[in-house]
Amino acid sequence: MAKAPKLKVFTTSAGFHDALVAAPSRAAALRAWGSDRDLFARGAAFEVTDPDLMKEPLAKPGTVIRRLRGSEAEQFAALPPDPPPAGRAKSARASTAEAAPKGTKPSANNLKKADAALQEAVKRHREADAAARARVEAAQRERADLQRQQRSEEDALRAERDEAQATYDEAIERWREG
């Protein structure tokens, strides 16, 4: 008769919880936790020796038991204090600018020239766009007129052909009866 393997209880941290499992080996505990890393080698998991902590996992071998680590008040107390509200931090550039004495006011001439050039270009572009739009509209009107003329000519020629076909058909019929 095979002997049941001796179970040990292992634990690892899972956020605000401890994950406890009763398993025959460290490898089995890692499998139960779903870990592909050796948490024991990293010091993130260890064997439990406290009898009170071992009771529940030993009652359900292979099942991961989650236990809250401390109370909510203890968890909040362990958090680092909130940082003071951040005011507007001055950059190193700003602090050196404040330290430098004010000289003469910079000239806005280059800015005005650039703005005028931009406005002129926008005006030229709008005019060119309007001219191109007018050419497109004129071409569309010309195409519509051309299509009307072509339809009219084709209709007249179809009527002429239909009349010639009818005359030919009558002549053939008379010839056959002939």
Coordinates of C-alpha atoms in Angstrom, one line a residue, residues 48-176:
V48 CA 4.7 27.9 7.0
T49 CA 5.3 26.5 10.5
D50 CA 2.5 28.3 12.4
P51 CA -0.1 25.6 13.3
D52 CA -2.9 28.2 13.2
L53 CA -2.1 29.1 9.6
M54 CA -1.6 25.5 8.6
K55 CA -5.1 24.2 9.6
E56 CA -7.2 25.4 6.7
P57 CA -4.7 24.6 3.8
L58 CA -4.1 21.1 5.3
A59 CA -7.9 20.5 5.3
K60 CA -8.0 21.2 1.5
P61 CA -4.7 20.0 0.0
G62 CA -3.8 21.5 -3.4
T63 CA -6.3 24.3 -3.0
V64 CA -5.0 27.8 -2.8
I65 CA -6.4 29.6 0.3
R66 CA -6.4 33.4 0.2
R67 CA -6.2 35.2 3.5
L68 CA -6.3 38.9 4.0
R69 CA -3.0 40.2 5.2
G70 CA -3.8 42.5 8.1
S71 CA -6.9 44.7 8.4
E72 CA -7.8 47.4 6.0
A73 CA -6.7 50.0 8.6
E74 CA -3.3 48.4 8.8
Q75 CA -3.0 48.2 5.1
F76 CA -3.8 51.9 4.7
A77 CA -1.5 52.8 7.5
A78 CA 1.3 51.0 5.7
L79 CA 0.9 53.1 2.6
P80 CA 3.4 56.0 2.1
P81 CA 2.0 59.4 3.0
D82 CA 0.5 61.4 0.1
P83 CA 2.9 63.8 -1.5
P84 CA 2.2 67.5 -1.0
P85 CA 0.1 69.0 -3.8
A86 CA 2.5 69.9 -6.6
G87 CA 2.6 73.6 -7.3
R88 CA 3.9 74.8 -10.6
A89 CA 7.5 73.8 -10.6
K90 CA 9.9 76.3 -12.0
S91 CA 12.3 75.0 -14.6
A92 CA 16.0 75.7 -14.5
R93 CA 15.5 77.8 -17.6
A94 CA 12.8 79.9 -15.9
S95 CA 14.9 80.5 -12.8
T96 CA 17.9 81.7 -14.8
A97 CA 15.6 83.9 -16.9
E98 CA 14.4 85.6 -13.7
A99 CA 17.9 86.1 -12.4
A100 CA 19.1 87.8 -15.6
P101 CA 18.5 91.5 -15.8
K102 CA 15.9 92.7 -18.3
G103 CA 17.4 94.2 -21.5
T104 CA 15.6 95.9 -24.3
K105 CA 12.3 94.5 -25.4
P106 CA 12.7 92.1 -28.4
S107 CA 11.6 93.3 -31.8
A108 CA 8.4 91.9 -33.2
N109 CA 9.3 92.9 -36.8
N110 CA 10.2 89.4 -37.9
L111 CA 7.0 88.1 -36.4
K112 CA 5.0 90.8 -38.3
K113 CA 6.7 90.0 -41.6
A114 CA 6.1 86.2 -41.2
D115 CA 2.4 86.9 -40.4
A116 CA 2.0 89.2 -43.4
A117 CA 3.7 86.6 -45.7
L118 CA 1.3 83.9 -44.3
Q119 CA -1.7 86.1 -44.9
E120 CA -0.6 86.8 -48.4
A121 CA -0.1 83.1 -49.2
V122 CA -3.5 82.2 -47.8
K123 CA -5.1 84.9 -50.0
R124 CA -3.2 83.6 -53.1
H125 CA -4.2 80.0 -52.3
R126 CA -7.9 81.0 -51.9
E127 CA -7.9 82.9 -55.2
A128 CA -6.2 80.0 -57.1
D129 CA -8.7 77.6 -55.6
A130 CA -11.6 79.7 -56.7
A131 CA -10.2 80.0 -60.2
A132 CA -9.7 76.2 -60.4
R133 CA -13.2 75.7 -59.1
A134 CA -14.6 78.0 -61.8
R135 CA -12.7 76.1 -64.5
V136 CA -14.0 72.8 -63.2
E137 CA -17.6 74.2 -63.2
A138 CA -17.2 75.5 -66.8
A139 CA -15.8 72.1 -67.9
Q140 CA -18.7 70.4 -66.3
R141 CA -21.2 72.7 -68.1
E142 CA -19.4 72.1 -71.4
R143 CA -19.5 68.4 -70.9
A144 CA -23.2 68.4 -70.1
D145 CA -23.9 70.5 -73.3
L146 CA -21.8 68.1 -75.3
Q147 CA -23.6 65.1 -73.9
R148 CA -27.0 66.7 -74.7
Q149 CA -25.9 67.4 -78.3
Q150 CA -24.5 63.8 -78.7
R151 CA -27.8 62.3 -77.4
S152 CA -29.8 64.4 -79.8
E153 CA -27.6 63.5 -82.8
E154 CA -27.7 59.8 -81.8
D155 CA -31.5 59.8 -81.4
A156 CA -31.9 61.4 -84.8
L157 CA -29.6 58.9 -86.4
R158 CA -31.3 56.0 -84.7
A159 CA -34.7 57.2 -86.0
E160 CA -33.2 57.5 -89.5
R161 CA -31.7 54.0 -89.2
D162 CA -35.0 52.5 -87.9
E163 CA -36.8 54.1 -90.9
A164 CA -34.2 52.7 -93.3
Q165 CA -34.5 49.2 -91.6
A166 CA -38.3 49.3 -92.0
T167 CA -38.0 50.3 -95.7
Y168 CA -35.4 47.5 -96.2
D169 CA -37.6 44.9 -94.4
E170 CA -40.6 45.8 -96.6
A171 CA -38.6 45.6 -99.8
I172 CA -37.2 42.2 -98.8
E173 CA -40.7 41.0 -98.0
R174 CA -42.0 42.1 -101.4
W175 CA -39.0 40.5 -103.1
R176 CA -39.6 37.2 -101.4

